[in-house]
mmCIF file of C-alpha atoms in Angstrom:
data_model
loop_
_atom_site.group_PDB
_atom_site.id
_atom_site.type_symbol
_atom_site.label_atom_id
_atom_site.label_comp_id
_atom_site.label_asym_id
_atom_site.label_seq_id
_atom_site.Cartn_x
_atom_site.Cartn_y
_atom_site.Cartn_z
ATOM 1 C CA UNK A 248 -33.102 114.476 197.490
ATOM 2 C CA UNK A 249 -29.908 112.814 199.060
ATOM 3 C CA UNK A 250 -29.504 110.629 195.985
ATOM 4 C CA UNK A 251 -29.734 113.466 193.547
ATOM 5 C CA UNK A 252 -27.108 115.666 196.148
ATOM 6 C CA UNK A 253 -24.737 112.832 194.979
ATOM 7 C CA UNK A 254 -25.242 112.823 191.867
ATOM 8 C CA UNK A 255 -24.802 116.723 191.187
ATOM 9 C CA UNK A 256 -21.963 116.910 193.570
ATOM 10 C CA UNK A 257 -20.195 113.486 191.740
ATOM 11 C CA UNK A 258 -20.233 115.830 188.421
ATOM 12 C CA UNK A 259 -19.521 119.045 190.218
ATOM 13 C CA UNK A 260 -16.621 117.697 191.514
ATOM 14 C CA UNK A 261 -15.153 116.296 188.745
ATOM 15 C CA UNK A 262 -15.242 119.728 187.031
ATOM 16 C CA UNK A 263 -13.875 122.091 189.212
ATOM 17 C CA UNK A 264 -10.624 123.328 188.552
ATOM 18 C CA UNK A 265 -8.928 122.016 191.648
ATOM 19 C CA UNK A 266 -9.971 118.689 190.713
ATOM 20 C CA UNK A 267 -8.505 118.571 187.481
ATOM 21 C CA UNK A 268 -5.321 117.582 188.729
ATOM 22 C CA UNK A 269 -6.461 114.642 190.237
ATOM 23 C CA UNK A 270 -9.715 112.961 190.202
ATOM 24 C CA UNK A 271 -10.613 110.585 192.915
ATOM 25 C CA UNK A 272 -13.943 109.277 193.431
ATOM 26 C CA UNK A 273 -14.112 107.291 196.986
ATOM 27 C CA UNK A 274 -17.588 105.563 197.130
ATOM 28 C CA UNK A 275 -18.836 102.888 199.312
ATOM 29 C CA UNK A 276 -21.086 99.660 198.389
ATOM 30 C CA UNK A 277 -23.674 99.636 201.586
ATOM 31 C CA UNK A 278 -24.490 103.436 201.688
ATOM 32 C CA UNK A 279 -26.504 102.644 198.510
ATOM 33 C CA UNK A 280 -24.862 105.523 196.532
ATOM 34 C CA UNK A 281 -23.348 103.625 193.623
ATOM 35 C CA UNK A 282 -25.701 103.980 191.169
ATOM 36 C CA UNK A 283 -25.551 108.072 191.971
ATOM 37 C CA UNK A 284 -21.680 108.219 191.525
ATOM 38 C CA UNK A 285 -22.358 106.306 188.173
ATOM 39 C CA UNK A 286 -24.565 109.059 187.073
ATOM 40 C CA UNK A 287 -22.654 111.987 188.192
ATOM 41 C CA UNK A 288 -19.577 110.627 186.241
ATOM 42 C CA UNK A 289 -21.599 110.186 183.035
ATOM 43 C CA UNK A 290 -22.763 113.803 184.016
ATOM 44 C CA UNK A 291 -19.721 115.244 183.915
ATOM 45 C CA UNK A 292 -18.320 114.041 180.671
ATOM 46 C CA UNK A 293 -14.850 113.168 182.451
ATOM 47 C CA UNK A 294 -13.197 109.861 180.718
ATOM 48 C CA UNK A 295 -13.148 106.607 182.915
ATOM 49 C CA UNK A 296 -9.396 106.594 182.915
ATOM 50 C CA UNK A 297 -9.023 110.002 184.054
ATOM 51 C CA UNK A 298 -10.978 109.280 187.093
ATOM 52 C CA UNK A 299 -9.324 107.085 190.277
ATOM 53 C CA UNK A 300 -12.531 104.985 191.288
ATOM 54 C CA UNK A 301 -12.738 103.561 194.985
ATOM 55 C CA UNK A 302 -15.241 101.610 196.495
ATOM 56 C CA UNK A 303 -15.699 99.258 199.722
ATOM 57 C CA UNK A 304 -16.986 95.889 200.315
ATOM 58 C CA UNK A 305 -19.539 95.166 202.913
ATOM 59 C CA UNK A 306 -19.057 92.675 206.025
ATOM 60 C CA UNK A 307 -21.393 90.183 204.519
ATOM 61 C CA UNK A 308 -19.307 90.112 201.362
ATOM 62 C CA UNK A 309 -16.071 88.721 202.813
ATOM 63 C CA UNK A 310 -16.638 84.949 202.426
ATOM 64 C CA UNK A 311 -14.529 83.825 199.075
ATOM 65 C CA UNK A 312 -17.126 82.414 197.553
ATOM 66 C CA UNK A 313 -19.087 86.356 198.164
ATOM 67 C CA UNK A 314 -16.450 88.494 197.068
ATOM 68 C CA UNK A 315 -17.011 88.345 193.159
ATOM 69 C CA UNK A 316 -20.670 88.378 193.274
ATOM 70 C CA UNK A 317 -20.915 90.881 195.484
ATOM 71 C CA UNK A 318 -17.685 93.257 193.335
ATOM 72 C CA UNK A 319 -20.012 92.502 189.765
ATOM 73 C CA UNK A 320 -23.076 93.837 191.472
ATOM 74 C CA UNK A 321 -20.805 97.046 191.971
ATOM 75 C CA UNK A 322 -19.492 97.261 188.767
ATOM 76 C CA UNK A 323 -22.431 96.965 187.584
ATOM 77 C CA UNK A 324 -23.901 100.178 189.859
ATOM 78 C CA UNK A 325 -21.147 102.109 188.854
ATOM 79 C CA UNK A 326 -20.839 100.855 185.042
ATOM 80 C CA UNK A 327 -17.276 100.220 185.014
ATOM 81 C CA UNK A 328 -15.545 96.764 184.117
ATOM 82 C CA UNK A 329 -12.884 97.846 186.733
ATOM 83 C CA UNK A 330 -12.496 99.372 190.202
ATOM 84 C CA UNK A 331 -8.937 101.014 190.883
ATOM 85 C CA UNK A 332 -9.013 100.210 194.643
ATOM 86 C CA UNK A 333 -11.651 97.650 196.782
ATOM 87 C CA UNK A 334 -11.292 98.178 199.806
ATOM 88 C CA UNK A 335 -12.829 95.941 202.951
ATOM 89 C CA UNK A 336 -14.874 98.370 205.001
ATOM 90 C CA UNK A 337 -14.462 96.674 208.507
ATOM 91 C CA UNK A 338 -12.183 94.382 209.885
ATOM 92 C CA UNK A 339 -15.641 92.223 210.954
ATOM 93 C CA UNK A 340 -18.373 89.746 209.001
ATOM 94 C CA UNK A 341 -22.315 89.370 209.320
ATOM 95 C CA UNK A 342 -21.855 85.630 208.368
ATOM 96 C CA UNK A 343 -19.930 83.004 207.150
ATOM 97 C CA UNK A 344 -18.105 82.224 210.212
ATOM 98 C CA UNK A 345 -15.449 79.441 209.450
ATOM 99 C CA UNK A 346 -13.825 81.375 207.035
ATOM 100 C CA UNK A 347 -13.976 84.887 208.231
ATOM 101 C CA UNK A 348 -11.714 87.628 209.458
ATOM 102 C CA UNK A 349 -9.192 86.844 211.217
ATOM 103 C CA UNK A 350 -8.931 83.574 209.427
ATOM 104 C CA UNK A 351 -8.236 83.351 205.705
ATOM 105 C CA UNK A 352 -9.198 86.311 203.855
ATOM 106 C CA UNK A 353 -8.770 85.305 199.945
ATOM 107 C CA UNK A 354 -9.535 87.944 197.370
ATOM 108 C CA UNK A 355 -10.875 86.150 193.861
ATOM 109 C CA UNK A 356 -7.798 86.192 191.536
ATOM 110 C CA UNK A 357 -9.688 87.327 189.147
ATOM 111 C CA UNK A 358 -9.367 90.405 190.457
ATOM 112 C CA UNK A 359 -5.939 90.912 191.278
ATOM 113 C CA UNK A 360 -4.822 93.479 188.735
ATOM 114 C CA UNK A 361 -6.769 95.851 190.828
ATOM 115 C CA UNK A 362 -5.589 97.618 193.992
ATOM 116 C CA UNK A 363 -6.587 96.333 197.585
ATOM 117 C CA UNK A 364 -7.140 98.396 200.683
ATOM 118 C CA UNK A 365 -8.514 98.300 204.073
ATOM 119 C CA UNK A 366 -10.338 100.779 206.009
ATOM 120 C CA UNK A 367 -11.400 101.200 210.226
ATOM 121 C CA UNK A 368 -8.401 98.198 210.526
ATOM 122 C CA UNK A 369 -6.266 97.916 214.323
ATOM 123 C CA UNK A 370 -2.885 97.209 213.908
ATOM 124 C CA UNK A 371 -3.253 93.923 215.043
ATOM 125 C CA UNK A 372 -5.783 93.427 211.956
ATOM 126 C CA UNK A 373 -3.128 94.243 209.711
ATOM 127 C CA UNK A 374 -0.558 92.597 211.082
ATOM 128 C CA UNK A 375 -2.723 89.112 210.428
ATOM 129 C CA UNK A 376 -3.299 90.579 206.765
ATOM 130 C CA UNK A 377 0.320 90.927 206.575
ATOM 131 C CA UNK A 378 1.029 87.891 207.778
ATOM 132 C CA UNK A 379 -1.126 86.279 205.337
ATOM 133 C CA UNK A 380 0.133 87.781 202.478
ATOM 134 C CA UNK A 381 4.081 86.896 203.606
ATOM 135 C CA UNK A 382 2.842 83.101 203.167
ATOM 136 C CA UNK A 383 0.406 83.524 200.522
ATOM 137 C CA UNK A 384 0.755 86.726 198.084
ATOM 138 C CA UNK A 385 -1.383 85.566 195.267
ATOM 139 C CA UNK A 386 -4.406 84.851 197.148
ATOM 140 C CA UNK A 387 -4.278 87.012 200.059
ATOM 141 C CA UNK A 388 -2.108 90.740 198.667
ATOM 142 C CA UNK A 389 -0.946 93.057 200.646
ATOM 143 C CA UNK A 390 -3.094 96.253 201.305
ATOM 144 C CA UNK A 391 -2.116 99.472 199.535
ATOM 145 C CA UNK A 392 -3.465 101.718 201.351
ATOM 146 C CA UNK A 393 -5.522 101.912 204.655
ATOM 147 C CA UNK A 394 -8.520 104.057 205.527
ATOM 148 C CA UNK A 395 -8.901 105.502 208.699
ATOM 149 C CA UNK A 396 -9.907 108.400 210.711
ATOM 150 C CA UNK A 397 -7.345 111.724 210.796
ATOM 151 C CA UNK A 398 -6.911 114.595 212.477
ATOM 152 C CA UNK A 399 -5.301 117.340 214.278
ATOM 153 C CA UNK A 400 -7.466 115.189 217.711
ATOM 154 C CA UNK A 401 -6.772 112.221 216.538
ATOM 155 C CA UNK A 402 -3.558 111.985 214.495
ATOM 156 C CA UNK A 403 -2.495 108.498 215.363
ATOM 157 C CA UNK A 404 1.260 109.456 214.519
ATOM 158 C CA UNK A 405 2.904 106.137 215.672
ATOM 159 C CA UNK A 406 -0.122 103.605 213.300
ATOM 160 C CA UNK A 407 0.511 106.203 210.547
ATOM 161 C CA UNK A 408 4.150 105.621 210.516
ATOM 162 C CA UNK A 409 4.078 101.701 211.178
ATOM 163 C CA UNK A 410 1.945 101.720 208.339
ATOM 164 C CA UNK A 411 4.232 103.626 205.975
ATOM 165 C CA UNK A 412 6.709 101.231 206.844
ATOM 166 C CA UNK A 413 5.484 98.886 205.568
ATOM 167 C CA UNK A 414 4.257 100.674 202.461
ATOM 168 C CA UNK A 415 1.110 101.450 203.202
ATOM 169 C CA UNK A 416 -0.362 104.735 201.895
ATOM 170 C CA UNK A 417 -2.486 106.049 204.583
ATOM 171 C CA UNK A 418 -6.035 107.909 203.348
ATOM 172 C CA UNK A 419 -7.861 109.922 206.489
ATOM 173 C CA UNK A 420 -11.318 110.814 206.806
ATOM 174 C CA UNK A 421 -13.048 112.711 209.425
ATOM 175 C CA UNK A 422 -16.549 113.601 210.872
ATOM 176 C CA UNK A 423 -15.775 117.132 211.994
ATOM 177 C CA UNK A 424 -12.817 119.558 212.472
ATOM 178 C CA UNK A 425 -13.305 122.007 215.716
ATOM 179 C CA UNK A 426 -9.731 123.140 215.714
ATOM 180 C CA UNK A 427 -9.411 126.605 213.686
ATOM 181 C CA UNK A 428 -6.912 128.615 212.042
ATOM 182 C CA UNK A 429 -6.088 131.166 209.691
ATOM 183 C CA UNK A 430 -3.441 131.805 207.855
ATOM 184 C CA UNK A 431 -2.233 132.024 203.931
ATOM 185 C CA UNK A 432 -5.511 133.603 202.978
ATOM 186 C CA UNK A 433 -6.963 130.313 203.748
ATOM 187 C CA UNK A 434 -10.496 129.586 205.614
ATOM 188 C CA UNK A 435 -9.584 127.107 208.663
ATOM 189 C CA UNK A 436 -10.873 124.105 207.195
ATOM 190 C CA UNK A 437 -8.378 124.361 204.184
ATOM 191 C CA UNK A 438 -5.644 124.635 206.442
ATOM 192 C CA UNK A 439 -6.904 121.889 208.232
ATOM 193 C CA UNK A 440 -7.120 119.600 205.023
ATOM 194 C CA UNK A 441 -3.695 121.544 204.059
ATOM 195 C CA UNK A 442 -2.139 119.852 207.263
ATOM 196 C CA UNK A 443 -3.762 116.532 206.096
ATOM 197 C CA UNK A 444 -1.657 116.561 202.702
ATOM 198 C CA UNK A 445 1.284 117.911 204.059
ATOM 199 C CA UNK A 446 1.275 114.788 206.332
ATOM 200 C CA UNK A 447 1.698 112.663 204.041
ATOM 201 C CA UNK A 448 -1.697 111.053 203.406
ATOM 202 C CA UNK A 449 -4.700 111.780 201.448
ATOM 203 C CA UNK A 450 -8.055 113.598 202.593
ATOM 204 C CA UNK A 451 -11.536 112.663 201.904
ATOM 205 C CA UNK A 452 -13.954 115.543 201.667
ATOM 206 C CA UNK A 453 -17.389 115.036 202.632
ATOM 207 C CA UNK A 454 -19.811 117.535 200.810
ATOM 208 C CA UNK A 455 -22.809 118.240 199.080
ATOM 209 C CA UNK A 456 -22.538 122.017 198.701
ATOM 210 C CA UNK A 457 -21.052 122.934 195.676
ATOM 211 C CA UNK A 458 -19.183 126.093 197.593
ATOM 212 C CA UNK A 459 -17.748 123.420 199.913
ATOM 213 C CA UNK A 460 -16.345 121.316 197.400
ATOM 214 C CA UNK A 461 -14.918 124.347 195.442
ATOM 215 C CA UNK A 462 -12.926 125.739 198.431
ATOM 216 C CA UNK A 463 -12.007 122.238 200.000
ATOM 217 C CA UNK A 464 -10.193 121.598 196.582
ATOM 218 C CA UNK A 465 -8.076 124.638 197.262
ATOM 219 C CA UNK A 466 -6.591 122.841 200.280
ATOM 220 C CA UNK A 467 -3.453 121.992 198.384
ATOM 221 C CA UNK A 468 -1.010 124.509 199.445
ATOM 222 C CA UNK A 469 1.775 124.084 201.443
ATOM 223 C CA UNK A 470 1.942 124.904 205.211
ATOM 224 C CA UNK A 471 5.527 125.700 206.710
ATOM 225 C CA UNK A 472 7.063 123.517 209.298
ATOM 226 C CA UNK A 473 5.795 126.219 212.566
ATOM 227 C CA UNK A 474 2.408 126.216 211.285
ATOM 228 C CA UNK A 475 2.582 121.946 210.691
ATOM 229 C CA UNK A 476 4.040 121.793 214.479
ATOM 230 C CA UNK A 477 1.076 124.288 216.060
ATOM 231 C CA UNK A 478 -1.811 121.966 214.567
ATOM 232 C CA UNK A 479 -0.606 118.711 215.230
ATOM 233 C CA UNK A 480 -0.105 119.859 219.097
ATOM 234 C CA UNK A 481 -3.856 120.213 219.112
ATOM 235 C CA UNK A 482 -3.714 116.372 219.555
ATOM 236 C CA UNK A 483 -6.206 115.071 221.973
ATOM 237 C CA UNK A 484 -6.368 111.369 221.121
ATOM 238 C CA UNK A 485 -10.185 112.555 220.769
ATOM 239 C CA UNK A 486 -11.756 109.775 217.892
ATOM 240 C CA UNK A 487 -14.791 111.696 216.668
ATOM 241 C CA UNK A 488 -16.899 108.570 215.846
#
């Protein structure tokens, strides 16, 4: 049942009207879901380059000598010859040990035309990437963006703007939103996921429900600078994991 959730909501998604905008499908390689997101896009009839496809690699992939094999057995799950952002999913390995994190991290070359990202990363993770990539560019990039949890709790305010820096585009998920508001005609959680965008970052949405994903798309509206400042004191430094 959870599989074909996926697949209906991939395709949903992908049609609404919200959506049309901008289509970004964020997937990930160990939750087994792949194959779902493959069918949902064929479902929906939306062209391959119309659609920004993410995905993560496991902790057992990050060995060099793992990180093709393990991005072709994604491609092939999703049926794409190309992934617009891989990102590593923890800054941690299940094996492999003289080579992994924080040692050298080397990305095939094969695969450098695509984007790299991190996600769940400390600062002090990055900083090693970064560090890496000053001395070694081709084999070790930059990341583009980083994934990590965001929101009015949790806001992390000074990692979000060391990471913009340094050019870092910063995409927030989280579990659960208590804080509630409503203004602009707008249920709470849109505001909420309003505040999100206005910040700077991008939002993943995490839903099944087809009414969900309708009204979470609405989300991009603007919030003025009052209503910004009245959610982002509802900080608590409160991680929801």
């Amino acid at each position: 049942m959870a599989r074909a959730l996926t697949t209906h909501a991939t395709s949903y998604t992908l049609n609404s009207g919200p959506c049309r905008r901008a289509r970004l499908i964020d997937t990930v390689q160990v939750y087994d879901v792949e194959e779902q997101v493959r069918r949902g896009i064929k479902k929906s009839g939306i062209l391959r380059k119309d659609i920004c496809l993410c995905t993560k690699l496991w902790c057992n992939y990050y060995h060099p000598d793992d990180v093709e094999g393990a991005l072709d057995d994604t491609l092939r799950d999703l049926d794409t010859p190309y992934v617009d952002l891989l990102m590593m999913h923890y800054p941690c390995t299940f094996k492999r040990e003289p080579d992994h994190f924080p040692g050298e991290r080397r990305w095939k070359n094969d695969w450098q035309d695509q984007g790299h990202g991190v996600s769940n990363f400390s600062k002090g993770e990055i900083k090693t990437l970064l560090e890496e990539s000053s001395t070694d560019r081709k084999s070790s990039p930059a990341p583009a963006v980083h994934q990590m949890e965001v929101h009015p709790y949790f806001q992390q305010t000074s990692f979000n703007e060391w990471l913009r820096a340094r050019g870092i585009h910063v995409t927030g998920w989280s579990k659960q939103v208590a804080h509630m508001m409503r203004k602009y005609g707008k249920s709470p959680v849109q505001v909420v996921l309003a505040w999100g965008i206005n910040s700077g970052g991008s939002v993943i949405l995490k839903s099944v429900v087809d009414w969900q994903i309708e009204k979470s798309l609405e989300a991009g509206f603007e919030l003025h600078a009052e209503d910004m400042s009245q959610i982002s004191d509802s900080e608590r430094k409160s991680s929801l994991q």
